[in-house]
Short mmCIF file of N, CA and C in Angstrom, two decimals:
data_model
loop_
_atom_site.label_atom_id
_atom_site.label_comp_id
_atom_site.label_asym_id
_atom_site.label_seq_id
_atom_site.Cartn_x
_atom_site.Cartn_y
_atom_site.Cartn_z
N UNK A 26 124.23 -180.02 -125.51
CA UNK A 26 125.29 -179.94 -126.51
C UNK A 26 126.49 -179.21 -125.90
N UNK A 27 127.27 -179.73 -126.02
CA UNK A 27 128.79 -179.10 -125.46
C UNK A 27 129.59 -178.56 -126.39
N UNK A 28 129.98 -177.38 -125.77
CA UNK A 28 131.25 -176.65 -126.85
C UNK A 28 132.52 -177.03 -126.94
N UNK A 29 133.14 -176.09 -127.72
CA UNK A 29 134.38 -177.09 -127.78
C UNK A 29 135.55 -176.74 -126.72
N UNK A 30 135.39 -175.17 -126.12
CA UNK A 30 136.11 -175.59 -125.13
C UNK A 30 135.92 -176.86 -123.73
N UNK A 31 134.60 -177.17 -123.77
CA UNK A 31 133.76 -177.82 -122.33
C UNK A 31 134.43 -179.05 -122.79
N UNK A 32 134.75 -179.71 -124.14
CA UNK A 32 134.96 -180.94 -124.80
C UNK A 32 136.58 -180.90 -124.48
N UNK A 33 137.60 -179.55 -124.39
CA UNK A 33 138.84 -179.41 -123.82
C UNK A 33 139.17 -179.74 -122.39
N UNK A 34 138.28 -178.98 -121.59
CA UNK A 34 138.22 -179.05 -120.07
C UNK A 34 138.03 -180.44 -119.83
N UNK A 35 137.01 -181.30 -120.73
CA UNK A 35 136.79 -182.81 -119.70
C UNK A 35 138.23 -183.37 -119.90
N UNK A 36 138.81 -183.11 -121.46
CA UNK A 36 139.79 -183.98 -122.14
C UNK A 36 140.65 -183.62 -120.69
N UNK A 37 141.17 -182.21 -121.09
CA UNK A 37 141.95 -182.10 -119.62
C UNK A 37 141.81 -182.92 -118.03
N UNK A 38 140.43 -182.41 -117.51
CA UNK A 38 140.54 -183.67 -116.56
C UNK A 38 140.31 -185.04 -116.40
N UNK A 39 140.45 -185.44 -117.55
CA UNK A 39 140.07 -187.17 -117.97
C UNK A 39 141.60 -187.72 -117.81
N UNK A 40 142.71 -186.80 -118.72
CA UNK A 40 143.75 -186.95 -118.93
C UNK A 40 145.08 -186.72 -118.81
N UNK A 41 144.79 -185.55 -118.12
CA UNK A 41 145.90 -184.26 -117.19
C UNK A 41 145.86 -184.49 -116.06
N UNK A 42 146.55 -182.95 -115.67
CA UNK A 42 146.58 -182.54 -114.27
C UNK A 42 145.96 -180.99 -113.87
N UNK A 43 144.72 -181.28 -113.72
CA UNK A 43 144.30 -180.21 -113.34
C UNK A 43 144.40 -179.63 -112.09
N UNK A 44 144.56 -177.89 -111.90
CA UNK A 44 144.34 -177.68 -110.69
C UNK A 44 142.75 -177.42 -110.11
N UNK A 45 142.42 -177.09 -108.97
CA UNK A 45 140.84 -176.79 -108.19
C UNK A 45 140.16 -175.79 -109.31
N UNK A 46 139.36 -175.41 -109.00
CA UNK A 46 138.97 -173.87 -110.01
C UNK A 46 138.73 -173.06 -109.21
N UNK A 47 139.31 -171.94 -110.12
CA UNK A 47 139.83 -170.39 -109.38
C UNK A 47 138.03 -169.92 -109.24
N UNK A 48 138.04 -168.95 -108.02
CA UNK A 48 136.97 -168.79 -107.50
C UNK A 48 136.55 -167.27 -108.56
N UNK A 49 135.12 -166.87 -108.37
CA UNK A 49 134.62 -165.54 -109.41
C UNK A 49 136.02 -164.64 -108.29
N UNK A 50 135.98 -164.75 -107.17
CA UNK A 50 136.59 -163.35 -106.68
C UNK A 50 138.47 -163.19 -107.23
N UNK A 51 138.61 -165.11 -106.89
CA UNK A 51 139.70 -164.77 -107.46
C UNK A 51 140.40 -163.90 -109.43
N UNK A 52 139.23 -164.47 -109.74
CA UNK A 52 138.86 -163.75 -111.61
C UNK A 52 139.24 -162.63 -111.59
N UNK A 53 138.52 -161.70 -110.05
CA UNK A 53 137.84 -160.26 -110.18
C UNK A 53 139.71 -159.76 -110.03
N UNK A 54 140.18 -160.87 -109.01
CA UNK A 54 141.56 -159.92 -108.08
C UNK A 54 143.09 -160.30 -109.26
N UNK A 55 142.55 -160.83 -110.02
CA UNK A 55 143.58 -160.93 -111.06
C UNK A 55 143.21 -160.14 -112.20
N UNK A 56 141.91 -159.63 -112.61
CA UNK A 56 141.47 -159.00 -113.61
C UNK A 56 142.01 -157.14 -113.32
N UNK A 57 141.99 -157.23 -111.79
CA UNK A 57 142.40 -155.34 -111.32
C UNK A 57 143.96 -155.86 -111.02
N UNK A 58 144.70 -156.67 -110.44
CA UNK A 58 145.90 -156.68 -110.83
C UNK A 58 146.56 -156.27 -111.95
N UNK A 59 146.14 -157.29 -113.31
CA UNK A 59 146.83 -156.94 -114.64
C UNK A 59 146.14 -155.75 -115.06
N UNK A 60 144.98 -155.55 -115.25
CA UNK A 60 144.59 -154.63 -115.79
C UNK A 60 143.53 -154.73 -117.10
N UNK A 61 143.22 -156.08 -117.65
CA UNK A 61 142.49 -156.51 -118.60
C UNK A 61 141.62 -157.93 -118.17
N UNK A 62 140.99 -158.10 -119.11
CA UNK A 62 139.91 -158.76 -118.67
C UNK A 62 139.87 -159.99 -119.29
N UNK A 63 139.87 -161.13 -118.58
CA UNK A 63 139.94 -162.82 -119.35
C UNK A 63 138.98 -162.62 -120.57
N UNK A 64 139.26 -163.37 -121.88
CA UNK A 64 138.63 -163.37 -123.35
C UNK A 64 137.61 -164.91 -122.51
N UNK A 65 137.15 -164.89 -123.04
CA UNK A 65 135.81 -166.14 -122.99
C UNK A 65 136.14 -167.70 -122.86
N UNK A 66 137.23 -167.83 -123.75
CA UNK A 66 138.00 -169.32 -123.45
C UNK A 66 139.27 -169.13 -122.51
N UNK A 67 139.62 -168.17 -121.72
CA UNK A 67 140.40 -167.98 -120.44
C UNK A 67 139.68 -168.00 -119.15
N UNK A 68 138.58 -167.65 -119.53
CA UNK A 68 137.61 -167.21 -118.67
C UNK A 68 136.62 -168.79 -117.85
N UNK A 69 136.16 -169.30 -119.06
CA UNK A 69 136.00 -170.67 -118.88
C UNK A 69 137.08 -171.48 -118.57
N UNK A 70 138.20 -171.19 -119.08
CA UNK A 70 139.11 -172.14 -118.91
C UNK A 70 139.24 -172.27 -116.92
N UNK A 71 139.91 -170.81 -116.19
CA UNK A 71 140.04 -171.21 -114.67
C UNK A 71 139.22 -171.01 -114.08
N UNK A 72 138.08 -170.85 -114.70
CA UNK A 72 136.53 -171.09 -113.58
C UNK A 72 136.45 -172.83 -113.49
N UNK A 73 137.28 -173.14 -114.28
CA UNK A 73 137.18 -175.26 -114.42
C UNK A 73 138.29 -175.65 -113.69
N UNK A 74 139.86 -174.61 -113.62
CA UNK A 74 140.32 -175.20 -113.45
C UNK A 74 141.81 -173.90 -113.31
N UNK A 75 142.19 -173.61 -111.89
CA UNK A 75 143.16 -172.57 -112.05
C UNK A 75 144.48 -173.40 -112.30
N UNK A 76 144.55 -173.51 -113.44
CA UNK A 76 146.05 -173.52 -114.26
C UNK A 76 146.07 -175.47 -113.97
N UNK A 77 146.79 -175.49 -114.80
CA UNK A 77 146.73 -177.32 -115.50
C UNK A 77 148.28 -177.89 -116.07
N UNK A 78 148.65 -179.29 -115.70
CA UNK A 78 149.99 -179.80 -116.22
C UNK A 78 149.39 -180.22 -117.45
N UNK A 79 149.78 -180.51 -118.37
CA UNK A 79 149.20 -181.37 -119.05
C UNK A 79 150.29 -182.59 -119.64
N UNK A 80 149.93 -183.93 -119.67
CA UNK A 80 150.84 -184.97 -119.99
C UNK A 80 151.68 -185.55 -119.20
N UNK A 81 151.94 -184.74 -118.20
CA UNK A 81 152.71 -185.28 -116.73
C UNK A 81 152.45 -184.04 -115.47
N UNK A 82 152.48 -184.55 -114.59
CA UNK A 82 152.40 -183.50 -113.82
C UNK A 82 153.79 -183.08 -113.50
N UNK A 83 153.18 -181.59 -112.75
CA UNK A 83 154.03 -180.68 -112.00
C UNK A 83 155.43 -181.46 -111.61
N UNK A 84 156.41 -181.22 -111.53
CA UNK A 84 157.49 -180.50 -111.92
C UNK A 84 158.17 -180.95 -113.80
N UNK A 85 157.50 -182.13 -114.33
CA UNK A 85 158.25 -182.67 -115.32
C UNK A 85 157.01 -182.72 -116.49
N UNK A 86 156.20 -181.60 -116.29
CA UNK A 86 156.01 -181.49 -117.66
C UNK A 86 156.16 -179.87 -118.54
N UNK A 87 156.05 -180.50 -119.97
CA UNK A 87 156.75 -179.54 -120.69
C UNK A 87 155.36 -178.27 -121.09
N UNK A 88 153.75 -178.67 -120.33
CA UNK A 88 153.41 -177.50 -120.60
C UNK A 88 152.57 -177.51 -119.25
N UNK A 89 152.69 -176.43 -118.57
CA UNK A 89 152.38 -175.83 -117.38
C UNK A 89 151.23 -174.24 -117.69
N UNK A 90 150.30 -174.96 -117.76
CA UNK A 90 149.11 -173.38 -117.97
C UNK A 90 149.26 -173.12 -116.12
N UNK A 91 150.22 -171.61 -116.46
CA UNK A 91 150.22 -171.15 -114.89
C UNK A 91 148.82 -170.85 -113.87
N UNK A 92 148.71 -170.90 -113.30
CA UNK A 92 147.11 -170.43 -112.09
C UNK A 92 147.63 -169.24 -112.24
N UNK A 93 146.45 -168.30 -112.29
CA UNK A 93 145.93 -167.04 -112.24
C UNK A 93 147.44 -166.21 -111.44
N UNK A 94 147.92 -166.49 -109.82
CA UNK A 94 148.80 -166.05 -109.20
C UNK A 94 150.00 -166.02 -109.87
N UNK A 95 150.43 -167.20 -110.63
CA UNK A 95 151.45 -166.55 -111.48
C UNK A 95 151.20 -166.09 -112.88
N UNK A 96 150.78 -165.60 -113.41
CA UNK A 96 150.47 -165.19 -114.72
C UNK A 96 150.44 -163.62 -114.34
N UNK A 97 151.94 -163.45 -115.13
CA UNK A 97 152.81 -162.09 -115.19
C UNK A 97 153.28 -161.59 -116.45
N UNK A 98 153.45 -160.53 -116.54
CA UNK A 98 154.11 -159.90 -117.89
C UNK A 98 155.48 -160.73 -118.15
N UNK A 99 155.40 -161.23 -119.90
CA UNK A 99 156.33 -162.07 -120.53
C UNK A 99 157.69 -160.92 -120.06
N UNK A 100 158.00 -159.77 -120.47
CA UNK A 100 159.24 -159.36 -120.13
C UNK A 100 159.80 -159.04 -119.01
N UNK A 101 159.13 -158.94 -117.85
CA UNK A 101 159.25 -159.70 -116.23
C UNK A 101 159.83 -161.26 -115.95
N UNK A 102 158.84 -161.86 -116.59
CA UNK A 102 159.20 -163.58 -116.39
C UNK A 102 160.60 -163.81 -117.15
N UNK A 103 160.62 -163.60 -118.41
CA UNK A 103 161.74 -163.73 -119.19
C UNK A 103 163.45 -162.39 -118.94
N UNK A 104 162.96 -161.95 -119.45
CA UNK A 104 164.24 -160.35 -119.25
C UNK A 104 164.11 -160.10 -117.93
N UNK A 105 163.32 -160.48 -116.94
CA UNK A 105 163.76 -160.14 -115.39
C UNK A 105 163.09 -158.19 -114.86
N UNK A 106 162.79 -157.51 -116.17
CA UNK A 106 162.69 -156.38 -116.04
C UNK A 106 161.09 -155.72 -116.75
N UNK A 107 160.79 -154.72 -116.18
CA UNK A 107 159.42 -154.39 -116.58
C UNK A 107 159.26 -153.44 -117.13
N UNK A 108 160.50 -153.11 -118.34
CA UNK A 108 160.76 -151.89 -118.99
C UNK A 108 160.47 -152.18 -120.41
N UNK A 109 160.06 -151.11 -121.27
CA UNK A 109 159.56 -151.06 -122.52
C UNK A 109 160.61 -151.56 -123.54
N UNK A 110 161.69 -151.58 -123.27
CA UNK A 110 162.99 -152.19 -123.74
C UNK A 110 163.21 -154.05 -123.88
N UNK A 111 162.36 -153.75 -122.65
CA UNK A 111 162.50 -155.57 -122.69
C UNK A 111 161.35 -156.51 -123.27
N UNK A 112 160.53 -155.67 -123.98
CA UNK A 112 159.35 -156.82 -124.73
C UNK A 112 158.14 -155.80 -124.43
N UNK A 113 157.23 -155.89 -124.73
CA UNK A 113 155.66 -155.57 -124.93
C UNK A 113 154.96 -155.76 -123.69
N UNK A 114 154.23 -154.22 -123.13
CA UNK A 114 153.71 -154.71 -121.70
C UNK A 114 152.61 -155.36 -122.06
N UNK A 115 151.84 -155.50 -122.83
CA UNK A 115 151.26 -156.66 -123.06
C UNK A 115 151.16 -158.29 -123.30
N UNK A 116 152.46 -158.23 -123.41
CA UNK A 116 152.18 -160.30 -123.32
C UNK A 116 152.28 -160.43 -122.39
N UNK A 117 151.59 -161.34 -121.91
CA UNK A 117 151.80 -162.00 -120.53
C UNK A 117 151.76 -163.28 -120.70
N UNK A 118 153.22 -164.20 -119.59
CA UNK A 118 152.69 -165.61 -119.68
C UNK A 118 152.01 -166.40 -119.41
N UNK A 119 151.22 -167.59 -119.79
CA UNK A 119 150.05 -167.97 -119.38
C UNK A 119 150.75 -169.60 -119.23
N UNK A 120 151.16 -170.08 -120.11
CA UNK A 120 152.07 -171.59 -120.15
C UNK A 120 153.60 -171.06 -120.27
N UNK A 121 153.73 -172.16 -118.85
CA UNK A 121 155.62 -172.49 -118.63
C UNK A 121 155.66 -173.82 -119.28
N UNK A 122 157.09 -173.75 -120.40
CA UNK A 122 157.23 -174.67 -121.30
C UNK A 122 158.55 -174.93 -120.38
N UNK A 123 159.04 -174.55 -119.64
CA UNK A 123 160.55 -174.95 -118.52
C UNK A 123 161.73 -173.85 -119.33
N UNK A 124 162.47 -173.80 -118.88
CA UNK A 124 164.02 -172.73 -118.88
C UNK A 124 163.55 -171.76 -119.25
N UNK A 125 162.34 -170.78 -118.45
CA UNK A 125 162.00 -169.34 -119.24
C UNK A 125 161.58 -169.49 -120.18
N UNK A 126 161.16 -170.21 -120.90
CA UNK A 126 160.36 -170.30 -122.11
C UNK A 126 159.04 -170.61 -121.76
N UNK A 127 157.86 -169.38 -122.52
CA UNK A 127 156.67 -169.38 -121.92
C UNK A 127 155.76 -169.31 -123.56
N UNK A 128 154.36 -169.67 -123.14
CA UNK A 128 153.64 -169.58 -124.66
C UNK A 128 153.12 -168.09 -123.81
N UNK A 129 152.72 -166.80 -124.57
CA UNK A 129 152.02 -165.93 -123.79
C UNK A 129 150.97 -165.70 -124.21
N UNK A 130 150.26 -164.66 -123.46
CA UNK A 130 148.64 -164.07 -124.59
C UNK A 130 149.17 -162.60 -124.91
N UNK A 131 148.76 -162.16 -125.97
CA UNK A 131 149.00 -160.92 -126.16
C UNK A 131 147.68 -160.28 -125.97
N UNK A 132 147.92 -159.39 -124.86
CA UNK A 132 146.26 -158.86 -124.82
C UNK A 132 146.27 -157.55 -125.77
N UNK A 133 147.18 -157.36 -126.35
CA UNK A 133 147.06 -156.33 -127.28
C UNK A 133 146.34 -156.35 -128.61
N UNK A 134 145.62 -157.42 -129.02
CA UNK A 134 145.31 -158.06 -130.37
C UNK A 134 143.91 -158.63 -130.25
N UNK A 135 143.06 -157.98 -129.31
CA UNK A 135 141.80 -159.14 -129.41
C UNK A 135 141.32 -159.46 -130.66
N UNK A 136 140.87 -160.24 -131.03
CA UNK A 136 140.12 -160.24 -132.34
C UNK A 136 139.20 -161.35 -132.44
N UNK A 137 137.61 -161.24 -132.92
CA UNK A 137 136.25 -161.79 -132.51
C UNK A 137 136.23 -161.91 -131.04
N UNK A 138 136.98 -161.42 -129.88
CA UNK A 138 136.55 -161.48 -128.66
C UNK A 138 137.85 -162.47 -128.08
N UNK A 139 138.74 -162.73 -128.59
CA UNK A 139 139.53 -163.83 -128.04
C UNK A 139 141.05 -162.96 -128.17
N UNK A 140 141.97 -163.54 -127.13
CA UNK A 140 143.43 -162.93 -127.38
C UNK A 140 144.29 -164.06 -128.25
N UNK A 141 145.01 -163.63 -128.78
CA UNK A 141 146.35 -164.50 -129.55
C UNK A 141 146.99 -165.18 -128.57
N UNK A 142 147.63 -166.17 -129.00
CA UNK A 142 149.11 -166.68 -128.23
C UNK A 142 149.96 -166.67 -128.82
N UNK A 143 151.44 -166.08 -128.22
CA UNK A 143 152.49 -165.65 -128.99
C UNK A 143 153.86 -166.71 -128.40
N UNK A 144 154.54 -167.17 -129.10
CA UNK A 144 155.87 -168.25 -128.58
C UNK A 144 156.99 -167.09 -128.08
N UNK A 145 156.94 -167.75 -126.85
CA UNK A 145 157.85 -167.06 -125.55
C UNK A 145 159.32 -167.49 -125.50
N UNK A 146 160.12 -167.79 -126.88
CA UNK A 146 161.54 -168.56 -126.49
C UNK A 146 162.22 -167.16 -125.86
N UNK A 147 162.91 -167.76 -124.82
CA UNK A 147 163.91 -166.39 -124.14
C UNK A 147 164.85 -166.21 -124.85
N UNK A 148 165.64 -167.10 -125.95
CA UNK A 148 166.82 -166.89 -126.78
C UNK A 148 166.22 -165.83 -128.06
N UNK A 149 165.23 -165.60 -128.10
CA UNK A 149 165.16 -164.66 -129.11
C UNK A 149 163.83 -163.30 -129.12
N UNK A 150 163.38 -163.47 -127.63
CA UNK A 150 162.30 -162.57 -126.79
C UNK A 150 163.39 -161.10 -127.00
N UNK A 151 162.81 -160.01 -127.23
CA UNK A 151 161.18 -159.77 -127.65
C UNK A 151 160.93 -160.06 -129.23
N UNK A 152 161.59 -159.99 -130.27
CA UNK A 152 161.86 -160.23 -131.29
C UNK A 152 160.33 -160.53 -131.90
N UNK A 153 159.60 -159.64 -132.24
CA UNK A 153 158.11 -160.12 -132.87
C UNK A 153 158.20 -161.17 -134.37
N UNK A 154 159.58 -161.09 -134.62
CA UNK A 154 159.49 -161.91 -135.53
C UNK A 154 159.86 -163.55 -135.46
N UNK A 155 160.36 -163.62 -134.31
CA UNK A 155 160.25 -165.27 -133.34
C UNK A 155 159.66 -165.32 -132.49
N UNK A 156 159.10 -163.92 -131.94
CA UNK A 156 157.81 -164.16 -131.05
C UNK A 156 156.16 -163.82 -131.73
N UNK A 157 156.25 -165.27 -133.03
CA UNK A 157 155.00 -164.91 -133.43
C UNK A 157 153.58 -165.83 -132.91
N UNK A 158 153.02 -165.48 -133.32
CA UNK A 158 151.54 -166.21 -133.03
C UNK A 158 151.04 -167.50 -133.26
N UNK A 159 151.16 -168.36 -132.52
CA UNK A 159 151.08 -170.05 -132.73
C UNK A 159 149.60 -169.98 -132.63
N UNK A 160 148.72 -169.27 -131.96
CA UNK A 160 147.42 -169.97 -132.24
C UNK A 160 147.15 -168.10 -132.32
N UNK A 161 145.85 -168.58 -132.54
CA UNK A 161 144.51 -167.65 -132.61
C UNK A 161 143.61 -167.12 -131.50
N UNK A 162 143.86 -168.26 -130.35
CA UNK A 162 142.73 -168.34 -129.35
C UNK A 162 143.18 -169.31 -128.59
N UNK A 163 142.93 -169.41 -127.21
CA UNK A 163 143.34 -169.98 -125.87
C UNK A 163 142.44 -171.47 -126.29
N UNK A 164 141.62 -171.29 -126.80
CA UNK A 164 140.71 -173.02 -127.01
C UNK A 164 141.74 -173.17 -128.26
N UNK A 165 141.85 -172.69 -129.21
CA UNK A 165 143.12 -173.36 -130.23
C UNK A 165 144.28 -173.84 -129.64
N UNK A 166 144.97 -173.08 -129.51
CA UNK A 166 146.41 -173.59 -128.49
C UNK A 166 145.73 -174.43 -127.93
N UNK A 167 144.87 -174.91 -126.86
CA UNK A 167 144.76 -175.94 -126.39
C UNK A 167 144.56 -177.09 -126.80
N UNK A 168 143.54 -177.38 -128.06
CA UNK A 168 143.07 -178.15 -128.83
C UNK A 168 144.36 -179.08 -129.69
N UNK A 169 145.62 -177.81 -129.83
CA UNK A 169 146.46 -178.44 -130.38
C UNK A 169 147.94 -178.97 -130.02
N UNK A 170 147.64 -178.35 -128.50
CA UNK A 170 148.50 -178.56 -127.27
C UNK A 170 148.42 -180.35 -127.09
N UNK A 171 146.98 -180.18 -126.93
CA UNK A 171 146.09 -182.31 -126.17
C UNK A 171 146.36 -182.89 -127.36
N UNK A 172 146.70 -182.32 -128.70
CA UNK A 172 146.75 -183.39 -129.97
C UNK A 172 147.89 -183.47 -130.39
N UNK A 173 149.10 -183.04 -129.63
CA UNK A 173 150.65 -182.54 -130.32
C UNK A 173 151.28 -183.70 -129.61
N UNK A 174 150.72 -184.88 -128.22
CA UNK A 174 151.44 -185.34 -127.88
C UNK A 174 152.76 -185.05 -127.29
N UNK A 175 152.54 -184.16 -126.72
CA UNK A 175 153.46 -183.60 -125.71
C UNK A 175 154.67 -182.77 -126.59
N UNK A 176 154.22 -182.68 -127.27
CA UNK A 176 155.41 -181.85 -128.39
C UNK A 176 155.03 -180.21 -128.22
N UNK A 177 156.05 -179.69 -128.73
CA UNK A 177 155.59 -178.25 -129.22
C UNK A 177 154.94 -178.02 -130.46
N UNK A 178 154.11 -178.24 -130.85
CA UNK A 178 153.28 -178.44 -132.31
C UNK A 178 153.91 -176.79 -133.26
N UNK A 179 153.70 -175.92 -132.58
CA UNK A 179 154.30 -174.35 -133.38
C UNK A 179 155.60 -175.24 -134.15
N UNK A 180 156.64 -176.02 -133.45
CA UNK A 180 158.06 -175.89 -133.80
C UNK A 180 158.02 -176.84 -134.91
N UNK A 181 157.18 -177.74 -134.85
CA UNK A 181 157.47 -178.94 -136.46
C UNK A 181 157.50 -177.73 -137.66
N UNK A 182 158.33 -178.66 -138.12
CA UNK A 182 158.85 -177.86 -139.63
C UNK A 182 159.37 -176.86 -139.68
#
């Protein structure tokens, strides 16, 4: 019986662009980099597969789950700066949506064991009130990432 992220991962490589999968050591050397520890559907996710295009590949699509090497603090990637002024040292981006606009995880929020994803627009970063929470969990966002048809599903309506 397969779960529902394992039912994400095939969709992904049936239908995407996946990259190789990130090795346990590489896990370990990104886990003492940032400083926190992959939630269970991050965790599965680049042991399958370090970082993924999905709907077109690399350079022309609109969601880019970064590989482990780039996945950096949202107010670094976005504001350029790594100061408490410029956004929450906790989000970090995980998907490049293109022009600095990133979906992030907030590792500040676990909840049942999983991190949030928070919408990364740079026109209105850090702003918690346009940088709110599109999913619940890294298998949500994804689930509704592969069913949005290449859209931003957060932005309808």
């Amino acid at each position: 019986m397969s779960t529902p992220m394992q039912r994400l991962l095939a969709e992904v490589d049936q239908r995407h662009f996946p990259n190789p999968p990130a090795t346990a050591e590489a896990l370990a050397a990104f886990e003492a980099r940032v400083g926190w520890r992959l939630d269970e559907d991050l965790r599965a996710f680049y042991l399958h597969c370090d970082g993924a295009a999905l709907f077109m590949p690399w350079p022309d699509t609109n969601f880019w789950i970064l590989p482990l090497a780039q996945v950096r603090r949202g107010r670094v990637a976005i504001q350029g700066r790594d100061e408490d002024a410029n956004g929450p040292a906790t989000w970090y981006t995980l998907v490049d949506l293109q022009d600095t606009d990133f979906v992030l995880v907030d590792v500040s929020q676990k909840k049942d064991g999983r991190y949030p994803l928070r919408d990364g627009y740079h026109g209105t970063f850090p702003d918690p009130v346009h940088s709110r929470i599109i999913a619940s969990s890294f298998s949500e966002f994804l689930e509704k990432a592969l069913a949005s048809g290449d859209d931003y599903y957060w932005l309808d309506g």
